[in-house]
PDB file of C-alpha atoms in Angstrom:
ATOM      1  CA  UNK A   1       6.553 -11.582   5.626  1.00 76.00           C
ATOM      2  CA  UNK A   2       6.052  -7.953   5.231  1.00 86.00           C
ATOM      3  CA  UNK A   3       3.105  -6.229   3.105  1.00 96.00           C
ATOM      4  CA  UNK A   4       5.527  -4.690   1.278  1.00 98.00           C
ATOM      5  CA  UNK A   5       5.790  -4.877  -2.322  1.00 98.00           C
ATOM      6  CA  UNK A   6       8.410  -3.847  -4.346  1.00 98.00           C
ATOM      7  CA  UNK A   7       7.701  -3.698  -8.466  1.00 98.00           C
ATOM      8  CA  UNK A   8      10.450  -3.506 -11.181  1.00 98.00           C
ATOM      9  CA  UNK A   9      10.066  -1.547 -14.296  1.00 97.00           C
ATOM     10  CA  UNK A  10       6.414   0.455 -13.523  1.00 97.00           C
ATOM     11  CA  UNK A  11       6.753   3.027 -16.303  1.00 95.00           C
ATOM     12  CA  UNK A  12       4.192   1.430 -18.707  1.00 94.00           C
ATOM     13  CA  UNK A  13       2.375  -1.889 -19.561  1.00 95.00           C
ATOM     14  CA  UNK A  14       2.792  -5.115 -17.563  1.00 97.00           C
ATOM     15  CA  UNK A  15       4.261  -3.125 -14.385  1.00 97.00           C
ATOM     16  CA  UNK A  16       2.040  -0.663 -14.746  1.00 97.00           C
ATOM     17  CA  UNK A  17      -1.007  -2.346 -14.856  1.00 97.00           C
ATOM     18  CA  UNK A  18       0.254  -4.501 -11.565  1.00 98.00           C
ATOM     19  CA  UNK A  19       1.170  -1.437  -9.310  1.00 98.00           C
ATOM     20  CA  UNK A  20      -2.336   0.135 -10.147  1.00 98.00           C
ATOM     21  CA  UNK A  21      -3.908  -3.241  -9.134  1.00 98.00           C
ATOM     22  CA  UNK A  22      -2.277  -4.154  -6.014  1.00 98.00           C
ATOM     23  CA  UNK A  23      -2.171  -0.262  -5.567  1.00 97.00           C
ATOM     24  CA  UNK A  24      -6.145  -0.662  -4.698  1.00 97.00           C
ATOM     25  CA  UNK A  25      -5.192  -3.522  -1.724  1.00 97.00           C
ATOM     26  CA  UNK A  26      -5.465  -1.628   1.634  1.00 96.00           C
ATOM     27  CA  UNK A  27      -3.180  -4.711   3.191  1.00 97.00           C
ATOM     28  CA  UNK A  28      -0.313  -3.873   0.829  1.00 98.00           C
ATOM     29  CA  UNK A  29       2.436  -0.792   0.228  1.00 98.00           C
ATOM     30  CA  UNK A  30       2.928  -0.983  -3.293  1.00 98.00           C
ATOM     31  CA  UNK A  31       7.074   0.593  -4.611  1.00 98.00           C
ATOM     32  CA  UNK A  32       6.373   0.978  -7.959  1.00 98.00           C
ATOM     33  CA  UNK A  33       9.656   2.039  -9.536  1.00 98.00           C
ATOM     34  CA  UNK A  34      11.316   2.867 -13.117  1.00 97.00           C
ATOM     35  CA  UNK A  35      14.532   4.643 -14.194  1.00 94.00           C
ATOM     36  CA  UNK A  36      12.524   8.306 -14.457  1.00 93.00           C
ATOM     37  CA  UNK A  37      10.310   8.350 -11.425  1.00 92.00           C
ATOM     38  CA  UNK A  38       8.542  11.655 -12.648  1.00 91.00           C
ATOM     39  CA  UNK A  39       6.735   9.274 -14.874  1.00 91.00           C
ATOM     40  CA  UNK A  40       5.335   7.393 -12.199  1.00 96.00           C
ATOM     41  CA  UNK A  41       2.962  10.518 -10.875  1.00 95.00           C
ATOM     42  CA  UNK A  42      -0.157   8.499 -11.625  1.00 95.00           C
ATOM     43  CA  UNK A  43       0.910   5.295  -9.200  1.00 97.00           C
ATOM     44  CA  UNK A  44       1.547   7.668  -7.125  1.00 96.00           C
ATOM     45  CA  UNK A  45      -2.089   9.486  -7.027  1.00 96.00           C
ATOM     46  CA  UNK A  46      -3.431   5.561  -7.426  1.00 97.00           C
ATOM     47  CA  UNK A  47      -1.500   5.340  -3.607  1.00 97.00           C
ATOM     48  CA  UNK A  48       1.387   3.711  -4.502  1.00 98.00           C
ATOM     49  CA  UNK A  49       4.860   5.036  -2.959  1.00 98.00           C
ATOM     50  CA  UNK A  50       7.420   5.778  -6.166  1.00 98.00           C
ATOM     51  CA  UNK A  51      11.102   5.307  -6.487  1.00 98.00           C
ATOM     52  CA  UNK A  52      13.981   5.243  -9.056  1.00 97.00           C
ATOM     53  CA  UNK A  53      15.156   1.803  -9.876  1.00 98.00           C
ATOM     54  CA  UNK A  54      17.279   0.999 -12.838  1.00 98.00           C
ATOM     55  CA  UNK A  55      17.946  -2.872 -12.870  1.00 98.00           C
ATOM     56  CA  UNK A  56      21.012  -2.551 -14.975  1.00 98.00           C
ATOM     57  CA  UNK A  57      22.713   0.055 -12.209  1.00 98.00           C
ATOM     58  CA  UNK A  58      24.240  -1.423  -8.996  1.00 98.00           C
ATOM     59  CA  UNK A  59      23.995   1.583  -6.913  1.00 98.00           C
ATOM     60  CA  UNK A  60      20.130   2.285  -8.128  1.00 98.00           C
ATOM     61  CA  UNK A  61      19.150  -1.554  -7.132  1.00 98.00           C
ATOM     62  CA  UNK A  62      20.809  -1.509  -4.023  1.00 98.00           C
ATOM     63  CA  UNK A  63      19.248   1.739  -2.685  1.00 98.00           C
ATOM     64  CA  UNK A  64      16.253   1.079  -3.430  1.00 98.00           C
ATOM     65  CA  UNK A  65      15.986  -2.037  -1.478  1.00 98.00           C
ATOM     66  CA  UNK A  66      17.420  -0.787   0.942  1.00 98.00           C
ATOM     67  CA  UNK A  67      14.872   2.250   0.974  1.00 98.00           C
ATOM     68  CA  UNK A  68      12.223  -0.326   1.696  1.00 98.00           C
ATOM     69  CA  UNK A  69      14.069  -2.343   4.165  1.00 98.00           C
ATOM     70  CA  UNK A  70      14.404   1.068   6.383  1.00 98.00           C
ATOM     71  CA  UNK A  71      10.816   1.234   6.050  1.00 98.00           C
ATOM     72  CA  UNK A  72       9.397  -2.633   6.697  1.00 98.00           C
ATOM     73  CA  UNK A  73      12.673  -4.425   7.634  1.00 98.00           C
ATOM     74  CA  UNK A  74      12.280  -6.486   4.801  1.00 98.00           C
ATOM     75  CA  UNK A  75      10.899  -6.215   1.321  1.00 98.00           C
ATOM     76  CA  UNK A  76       7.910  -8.606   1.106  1.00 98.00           C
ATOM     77  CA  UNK A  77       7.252  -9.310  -2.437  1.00 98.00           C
ATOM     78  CA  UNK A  78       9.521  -8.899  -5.133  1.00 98.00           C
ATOM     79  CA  UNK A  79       8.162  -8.617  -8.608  1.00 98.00           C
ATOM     80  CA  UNK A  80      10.597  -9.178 -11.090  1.00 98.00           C
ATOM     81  CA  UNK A  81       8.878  -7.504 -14.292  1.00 98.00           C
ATOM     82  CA  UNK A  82      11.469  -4.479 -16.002  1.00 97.00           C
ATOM     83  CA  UNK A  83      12.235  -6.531 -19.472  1.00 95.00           C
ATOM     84  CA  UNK A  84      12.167  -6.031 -22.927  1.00 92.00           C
ATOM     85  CA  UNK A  85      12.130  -7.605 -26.219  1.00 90.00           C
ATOM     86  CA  UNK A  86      15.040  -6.957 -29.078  1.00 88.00           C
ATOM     87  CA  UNK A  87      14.457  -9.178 -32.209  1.00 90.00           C
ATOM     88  CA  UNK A  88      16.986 -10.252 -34.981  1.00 91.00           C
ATOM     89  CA  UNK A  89      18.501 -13.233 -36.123  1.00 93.00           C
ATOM     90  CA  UNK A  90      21.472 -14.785 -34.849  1.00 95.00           C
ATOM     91  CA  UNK A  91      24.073 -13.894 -37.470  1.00 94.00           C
ATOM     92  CA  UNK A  92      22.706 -10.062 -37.955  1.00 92.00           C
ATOM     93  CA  UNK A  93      21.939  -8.937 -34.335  1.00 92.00           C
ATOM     94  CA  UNK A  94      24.947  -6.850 -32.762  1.00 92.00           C
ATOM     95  CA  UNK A  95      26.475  -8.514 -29.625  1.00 95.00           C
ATOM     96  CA  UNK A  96      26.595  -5.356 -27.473  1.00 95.00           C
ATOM     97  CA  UNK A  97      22.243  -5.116 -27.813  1.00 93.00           C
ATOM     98  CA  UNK A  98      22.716  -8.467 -26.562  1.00 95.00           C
ATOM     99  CA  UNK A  99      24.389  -8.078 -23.605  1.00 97.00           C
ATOM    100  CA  UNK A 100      22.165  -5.368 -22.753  1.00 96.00           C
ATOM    101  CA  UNK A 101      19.220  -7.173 -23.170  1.00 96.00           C
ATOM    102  CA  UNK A 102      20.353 -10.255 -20.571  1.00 98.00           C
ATOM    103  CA  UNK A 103      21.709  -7.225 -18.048  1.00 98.00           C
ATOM    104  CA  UNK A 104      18.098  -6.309 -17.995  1.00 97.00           C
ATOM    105  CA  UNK A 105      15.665  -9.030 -18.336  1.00 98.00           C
ATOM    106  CA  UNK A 106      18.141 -11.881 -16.708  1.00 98.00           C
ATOM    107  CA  UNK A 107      21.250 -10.342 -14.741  1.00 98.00           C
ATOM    108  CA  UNK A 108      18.766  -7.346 -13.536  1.00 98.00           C
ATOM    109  CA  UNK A 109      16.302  -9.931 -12.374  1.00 98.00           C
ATOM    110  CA  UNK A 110      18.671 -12.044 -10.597  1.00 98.00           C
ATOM    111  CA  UNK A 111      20.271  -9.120  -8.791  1.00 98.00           C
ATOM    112  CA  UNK A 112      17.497  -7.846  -7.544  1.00 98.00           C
ATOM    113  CA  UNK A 113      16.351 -11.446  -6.080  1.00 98.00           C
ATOM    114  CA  UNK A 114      19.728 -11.677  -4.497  1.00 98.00           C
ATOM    115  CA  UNK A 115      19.444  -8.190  -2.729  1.00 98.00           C
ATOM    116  CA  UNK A 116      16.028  -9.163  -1.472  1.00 98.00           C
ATOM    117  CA  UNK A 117      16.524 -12.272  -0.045  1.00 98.00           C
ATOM    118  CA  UNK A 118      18.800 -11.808   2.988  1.00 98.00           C
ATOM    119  CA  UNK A 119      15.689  -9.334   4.409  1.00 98.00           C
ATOM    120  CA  UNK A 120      12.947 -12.313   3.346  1.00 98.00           C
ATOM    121  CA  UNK A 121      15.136 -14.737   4.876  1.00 98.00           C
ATOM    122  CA  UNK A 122      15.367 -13.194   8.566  1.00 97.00           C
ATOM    123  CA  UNK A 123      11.868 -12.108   8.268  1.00 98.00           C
ATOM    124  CA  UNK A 124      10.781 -15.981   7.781  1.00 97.00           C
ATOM    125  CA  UNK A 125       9.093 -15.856   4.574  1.00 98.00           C
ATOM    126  CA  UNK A 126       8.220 -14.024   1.369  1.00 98.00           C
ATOM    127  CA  UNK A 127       7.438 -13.934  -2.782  1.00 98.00           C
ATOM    128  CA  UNK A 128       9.399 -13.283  -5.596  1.00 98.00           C
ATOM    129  CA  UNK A 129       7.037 -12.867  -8.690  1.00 98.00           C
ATOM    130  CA  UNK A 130       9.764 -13.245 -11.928  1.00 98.00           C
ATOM    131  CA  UNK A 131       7.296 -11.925 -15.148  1.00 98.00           C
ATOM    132  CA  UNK A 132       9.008 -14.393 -17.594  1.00 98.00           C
ATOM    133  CA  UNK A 133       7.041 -15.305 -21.093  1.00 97.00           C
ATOM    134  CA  UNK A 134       5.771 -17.819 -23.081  1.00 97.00           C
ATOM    135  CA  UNK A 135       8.936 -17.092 -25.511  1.00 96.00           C
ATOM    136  CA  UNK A 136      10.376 -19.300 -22.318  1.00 97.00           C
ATOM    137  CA  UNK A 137       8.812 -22.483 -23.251  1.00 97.00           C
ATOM    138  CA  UNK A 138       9.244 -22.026 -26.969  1.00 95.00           C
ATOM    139  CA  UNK A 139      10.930 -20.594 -29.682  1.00 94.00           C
ATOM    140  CA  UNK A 140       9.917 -17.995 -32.993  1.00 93.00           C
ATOM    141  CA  UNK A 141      12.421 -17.438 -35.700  1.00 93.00           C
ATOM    142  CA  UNK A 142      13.948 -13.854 -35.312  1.00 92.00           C
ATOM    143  CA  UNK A 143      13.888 -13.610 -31.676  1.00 94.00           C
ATOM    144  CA  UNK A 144      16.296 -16.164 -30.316  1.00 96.00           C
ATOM    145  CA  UNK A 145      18.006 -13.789 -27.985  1.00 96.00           C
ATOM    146  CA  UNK A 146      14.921 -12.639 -26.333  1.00 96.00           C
ATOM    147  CA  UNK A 147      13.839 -16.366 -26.100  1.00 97.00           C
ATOM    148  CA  UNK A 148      17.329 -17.123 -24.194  1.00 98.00           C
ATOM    149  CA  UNK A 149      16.715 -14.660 -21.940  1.00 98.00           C
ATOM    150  CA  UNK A 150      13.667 -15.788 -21.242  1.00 98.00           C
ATOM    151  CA  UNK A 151      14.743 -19.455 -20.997  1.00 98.00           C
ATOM    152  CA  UNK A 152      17.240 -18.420 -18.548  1.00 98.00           C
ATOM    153  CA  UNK A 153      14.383 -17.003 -15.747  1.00 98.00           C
ATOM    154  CA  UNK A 154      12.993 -20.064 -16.474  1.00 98.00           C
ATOM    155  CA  UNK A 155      15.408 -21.953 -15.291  1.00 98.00           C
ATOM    156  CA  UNK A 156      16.576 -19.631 -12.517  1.00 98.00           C
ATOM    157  CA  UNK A 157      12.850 -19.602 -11.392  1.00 98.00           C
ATOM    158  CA  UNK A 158      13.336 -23.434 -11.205  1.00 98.00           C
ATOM    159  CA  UNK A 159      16.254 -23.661  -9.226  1.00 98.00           C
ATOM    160  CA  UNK A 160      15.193 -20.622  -6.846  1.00 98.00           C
ATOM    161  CA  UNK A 161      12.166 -22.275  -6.015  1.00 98.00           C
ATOM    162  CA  UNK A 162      13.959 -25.063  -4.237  1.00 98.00           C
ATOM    163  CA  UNK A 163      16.630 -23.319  -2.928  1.00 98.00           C
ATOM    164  CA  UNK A 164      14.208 -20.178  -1.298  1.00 98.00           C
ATOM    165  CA  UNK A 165      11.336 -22.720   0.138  1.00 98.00           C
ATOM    166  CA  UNK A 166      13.119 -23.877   3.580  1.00 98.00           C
ATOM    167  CA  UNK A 167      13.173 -19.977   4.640  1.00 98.00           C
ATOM    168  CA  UNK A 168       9.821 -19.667   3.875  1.00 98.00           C
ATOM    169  CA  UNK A 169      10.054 -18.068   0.327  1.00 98.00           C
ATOM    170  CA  UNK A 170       7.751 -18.452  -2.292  1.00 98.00           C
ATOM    171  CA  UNK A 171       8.928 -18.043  -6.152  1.00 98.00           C
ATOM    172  CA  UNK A 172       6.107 -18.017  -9.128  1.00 98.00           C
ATOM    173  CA  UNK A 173       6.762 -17.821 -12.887  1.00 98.00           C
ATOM    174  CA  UNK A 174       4.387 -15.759 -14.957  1.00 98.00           C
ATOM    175  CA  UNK A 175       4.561 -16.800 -18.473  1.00 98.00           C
ATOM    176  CA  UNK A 176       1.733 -14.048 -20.408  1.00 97.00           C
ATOM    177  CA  UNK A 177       1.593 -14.796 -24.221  1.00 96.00           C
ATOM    178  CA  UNK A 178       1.391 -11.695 -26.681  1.00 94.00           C
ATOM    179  CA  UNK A 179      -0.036  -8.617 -24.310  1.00 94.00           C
ATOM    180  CA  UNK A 180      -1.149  -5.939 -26.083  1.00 88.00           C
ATOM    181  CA  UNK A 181       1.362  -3.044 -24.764  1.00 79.00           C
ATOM    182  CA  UNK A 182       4.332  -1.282 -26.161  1.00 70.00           C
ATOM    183  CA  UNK A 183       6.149  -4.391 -26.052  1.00 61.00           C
ATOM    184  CA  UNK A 184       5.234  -5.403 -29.842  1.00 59.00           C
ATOM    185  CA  UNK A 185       6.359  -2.033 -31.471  1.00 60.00           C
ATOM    186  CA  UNK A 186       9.580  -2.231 -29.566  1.00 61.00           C
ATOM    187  CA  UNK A 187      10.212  -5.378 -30.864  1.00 56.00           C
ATOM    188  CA  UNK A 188       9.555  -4.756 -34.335  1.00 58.00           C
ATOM    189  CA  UNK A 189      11.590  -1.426 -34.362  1.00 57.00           C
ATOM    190  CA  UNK A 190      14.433  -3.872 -33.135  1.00 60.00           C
ATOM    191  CA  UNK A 191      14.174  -6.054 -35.816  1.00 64.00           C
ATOM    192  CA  UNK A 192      13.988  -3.559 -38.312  1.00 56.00           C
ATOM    193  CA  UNK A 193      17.239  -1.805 -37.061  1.00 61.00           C
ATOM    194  CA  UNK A 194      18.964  -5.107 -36.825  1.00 60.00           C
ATOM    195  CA  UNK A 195      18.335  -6.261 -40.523  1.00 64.00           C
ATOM    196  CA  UNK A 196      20.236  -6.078 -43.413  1.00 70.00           C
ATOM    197  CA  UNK A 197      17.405  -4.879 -46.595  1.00 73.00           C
ATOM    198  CA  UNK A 198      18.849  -6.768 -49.205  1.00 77.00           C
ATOM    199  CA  UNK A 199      20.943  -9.546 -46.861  1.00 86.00           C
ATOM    200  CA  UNK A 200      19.906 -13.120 -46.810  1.00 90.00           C
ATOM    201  CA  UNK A 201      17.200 -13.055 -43.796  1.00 90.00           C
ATOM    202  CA  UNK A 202      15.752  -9.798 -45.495  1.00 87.00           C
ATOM    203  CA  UNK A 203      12.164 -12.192 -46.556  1.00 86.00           C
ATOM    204  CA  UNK A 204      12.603 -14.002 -42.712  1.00 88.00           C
ATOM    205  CA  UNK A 205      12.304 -10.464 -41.184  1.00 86.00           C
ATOM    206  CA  UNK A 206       9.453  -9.189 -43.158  1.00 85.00           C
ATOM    207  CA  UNK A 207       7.294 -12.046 -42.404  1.00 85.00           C
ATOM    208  CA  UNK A 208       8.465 -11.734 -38.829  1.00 85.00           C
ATOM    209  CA  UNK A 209       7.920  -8.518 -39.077  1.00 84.00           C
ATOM    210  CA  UNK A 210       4.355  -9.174 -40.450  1.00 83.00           C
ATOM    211  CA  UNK A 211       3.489 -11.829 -37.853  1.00 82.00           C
ATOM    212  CA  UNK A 212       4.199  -9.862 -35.255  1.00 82.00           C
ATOM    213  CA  UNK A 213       1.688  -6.941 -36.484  1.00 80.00           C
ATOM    214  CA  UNK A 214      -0.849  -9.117 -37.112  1.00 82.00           C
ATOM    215  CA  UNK A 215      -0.698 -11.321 -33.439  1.00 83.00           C
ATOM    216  CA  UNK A 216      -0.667  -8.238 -31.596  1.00 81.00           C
ATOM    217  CA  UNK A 217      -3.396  -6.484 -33.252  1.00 82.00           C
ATOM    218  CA  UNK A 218      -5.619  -9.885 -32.654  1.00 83.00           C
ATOM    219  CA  UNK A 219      -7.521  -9.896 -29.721  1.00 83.00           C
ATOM    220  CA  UNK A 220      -7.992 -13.363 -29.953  1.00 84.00           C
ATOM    221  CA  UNK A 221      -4.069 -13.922 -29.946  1.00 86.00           C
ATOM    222  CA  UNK A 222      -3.392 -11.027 -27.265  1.00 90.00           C
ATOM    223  CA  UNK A 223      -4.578 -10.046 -24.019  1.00 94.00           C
ATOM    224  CA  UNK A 224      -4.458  -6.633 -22.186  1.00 94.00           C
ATOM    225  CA  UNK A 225      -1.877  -5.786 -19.472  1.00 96.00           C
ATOM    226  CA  UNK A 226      -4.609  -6.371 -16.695  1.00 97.00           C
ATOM    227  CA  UNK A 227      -4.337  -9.851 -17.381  1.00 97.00           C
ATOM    228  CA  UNK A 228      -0.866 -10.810 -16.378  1.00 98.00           C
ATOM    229  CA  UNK A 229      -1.492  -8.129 -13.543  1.00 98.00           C
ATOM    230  CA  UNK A 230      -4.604 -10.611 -12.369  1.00 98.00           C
ATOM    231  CA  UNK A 231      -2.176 -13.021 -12.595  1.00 98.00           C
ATOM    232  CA  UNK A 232       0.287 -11.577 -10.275  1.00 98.00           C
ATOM    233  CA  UNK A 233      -2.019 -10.330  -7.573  1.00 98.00           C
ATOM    234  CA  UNK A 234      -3.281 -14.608  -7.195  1.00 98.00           C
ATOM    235  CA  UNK A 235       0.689 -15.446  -6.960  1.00 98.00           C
ATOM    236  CA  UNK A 236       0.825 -13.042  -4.461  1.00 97.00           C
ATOM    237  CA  UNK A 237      -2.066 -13.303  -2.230  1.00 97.00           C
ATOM    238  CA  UNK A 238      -2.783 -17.116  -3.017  1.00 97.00           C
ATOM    239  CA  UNK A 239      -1.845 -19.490   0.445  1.00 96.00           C
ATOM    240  CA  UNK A 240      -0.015 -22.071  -1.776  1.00 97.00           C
ATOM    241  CA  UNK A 241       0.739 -19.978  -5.075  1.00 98.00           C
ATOM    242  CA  UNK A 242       1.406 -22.045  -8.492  1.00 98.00           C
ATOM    243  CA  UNK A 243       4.784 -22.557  -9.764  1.00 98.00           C
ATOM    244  CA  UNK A 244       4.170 -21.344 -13.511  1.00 98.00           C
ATOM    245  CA  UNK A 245       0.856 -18.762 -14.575  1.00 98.00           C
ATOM    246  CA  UNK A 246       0.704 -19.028 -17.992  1.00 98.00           C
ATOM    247  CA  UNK A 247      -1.511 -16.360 -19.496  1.00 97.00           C
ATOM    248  CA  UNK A 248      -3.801 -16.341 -22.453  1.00 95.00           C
ATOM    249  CA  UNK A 249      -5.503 -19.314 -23.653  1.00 95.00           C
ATOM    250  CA  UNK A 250      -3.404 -18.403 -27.003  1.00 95.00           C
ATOM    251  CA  UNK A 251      -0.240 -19.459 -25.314  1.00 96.00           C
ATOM    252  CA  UNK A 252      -1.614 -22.235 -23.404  1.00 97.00           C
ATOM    253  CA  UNK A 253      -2.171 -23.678 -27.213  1.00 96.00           C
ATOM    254  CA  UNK A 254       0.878 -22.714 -28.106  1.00 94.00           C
ATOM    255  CA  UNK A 255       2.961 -24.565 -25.091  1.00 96.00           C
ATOM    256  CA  UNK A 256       0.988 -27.399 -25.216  1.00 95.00           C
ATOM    257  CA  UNK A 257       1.198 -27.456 -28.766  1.00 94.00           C
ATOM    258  CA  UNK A 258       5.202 -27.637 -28.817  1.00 94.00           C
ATOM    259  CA  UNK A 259       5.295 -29.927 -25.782  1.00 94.00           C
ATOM    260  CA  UNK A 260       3.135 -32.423 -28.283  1.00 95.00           C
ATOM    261  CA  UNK A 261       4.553 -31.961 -31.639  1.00 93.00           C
ATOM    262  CA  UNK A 262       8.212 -32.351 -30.510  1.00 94.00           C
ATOM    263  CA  UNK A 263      10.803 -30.232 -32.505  1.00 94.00           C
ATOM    264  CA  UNK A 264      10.754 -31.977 -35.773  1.00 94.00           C
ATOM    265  CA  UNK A 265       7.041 -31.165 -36.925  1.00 95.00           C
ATOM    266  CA  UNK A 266       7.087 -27.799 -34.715  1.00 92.00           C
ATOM    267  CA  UNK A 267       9.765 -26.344 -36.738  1.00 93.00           C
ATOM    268  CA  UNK A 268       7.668 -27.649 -39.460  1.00 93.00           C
ATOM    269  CA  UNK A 269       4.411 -25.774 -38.061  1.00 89.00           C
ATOM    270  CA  UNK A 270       6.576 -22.554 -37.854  1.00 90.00           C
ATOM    271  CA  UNK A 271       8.069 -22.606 -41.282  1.00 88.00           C
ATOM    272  CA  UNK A 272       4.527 -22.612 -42.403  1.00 86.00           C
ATOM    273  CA  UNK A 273       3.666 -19.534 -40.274  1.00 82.00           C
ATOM    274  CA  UNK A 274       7.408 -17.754 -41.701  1.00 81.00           C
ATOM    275  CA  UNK A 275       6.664 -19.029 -45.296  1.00 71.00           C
ATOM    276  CA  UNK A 276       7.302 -15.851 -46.617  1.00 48.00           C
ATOM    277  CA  UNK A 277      11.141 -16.706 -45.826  1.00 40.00           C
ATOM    278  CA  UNK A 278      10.923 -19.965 -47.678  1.00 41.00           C
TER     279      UNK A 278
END
């Protein structure tokens, strides 16, 4: 396994916070990368090495692999992280915003693994780091498509796991709960552009709306960026890494919570929390 370390979607937040991290570890090159690299000026200073990646352009992925493969023969860890959130109900939200969403945080995600792997494969060993969520394990009204994307690294995670360990690979799932970054105002900008004012989820979306305002501004609900980051650097540089990080003892609660309740008094629990829909 090489030291190097290749990191999707850099530009702000969650990525951000990880290439300045792992930036300060002598033993690794950090490639932090976003679709406008000029924004990236201050990994660079930090020490890491800067490219252009856009995970929903073939051409983009591929070269910048293959930019560290010239470089180290193979890319060494892969952190999955470029991803987004776009809320809206199921009837309201528009297909095509969709379809964008999965060809970032899902089809993206699992090109980028299968670019990788070939390299990790002849070099005997490696990590891929997929920054899932705890919108993986369970679900808020409003945001089912951002929860099925999520879902679905899950569940490629799982399966990956398995399939990458004889050659040496090593896959972790990093599941942060609300993070106090950008995220949360993209989100809620979504939702507000997906909504009809007067149509019949117009209550559903304002409490959404609400909730959402109110969790992220908590700081005992949220967490800063460096957390997941922390998170990332012990799935990388741990000898026998976990499967799943979850981060934030807020969605710890929460996971355990809907593991216990089951579906019927969870949905019950959450209608509470929406009530403003009711």
């Amino acid at each position: 396994m090489t030291n190097a370390v290749l990191i999707t979607g850099t530009s702000s937040g969650i990525g951000r916070a990880t290439a300045l991290r792992l930036a300060r570890r002598p033993e690794l090159t950090v490639y932090a990368t976003a679709r406008r690299p000029e924004a990236l000026s201050d990994l660079a200073d930090a020490g890491a090495r800067v490219l252009p990646l856009d995970v929903t352009d073939e051409t983009s992925m591929v070269e910048a692999v293959e930019a560290v493969e010239a470089a180290h023969g193979s890319v060494g860890v892969l952190v999955n992280n470029a991803g987004y959130g776009a809320y809206g109900t199921v009837e309201e939200t528009g297909l095509e915003g969709v379809r964008h969403q999965f060809e970032t945080n899902v089809f993206g995600l699992a090109r980028m693994t299968q670019l990788v792997l070939p390299g990790m494969r002849r070099a005997g060993g490696g990590r891929i780091v997929n920054v899932g969520s705890m919108g993986g394990r369970l679900v808020f009204p409003a945001g089912g498509y951002y929860h099925a994307s999520k879902y679905a690294v899950e569940a490629l995670s799982d399966a990956l796991r398995v399939e990458a360990a004889p050659f040496g690979v090593k896959v972790s799932l990093i599941e942060p709960g609300l993070i106090r970054t950008a995220f949360g105002d993209t989100a809620a900008h979504t939702l507000a552009g997906s909504a009809t004012p007067t149509g019949p989820y117009a209550a559903l979306n304002t409490a959404a709306e609400q909730q959402m305002a109110q969790s992220y501004r908590s700081k005992a609900l949220s967490a800063p960026p460096e957390r997941v980051a922390l998170a990332i650097e012990k799935a990388i540089t741990a000898a026998r890494p976990k499967a799943r990080y979850v981060v934030t003892p807020a969605a710890k609660a929460l996971i355990h919570t809907r593991r216990l309740l089951g579906a019927r008094v969870f949905d019950a629990y959450v209608r509470m929390q929406f009530r403003a829909a009711a």
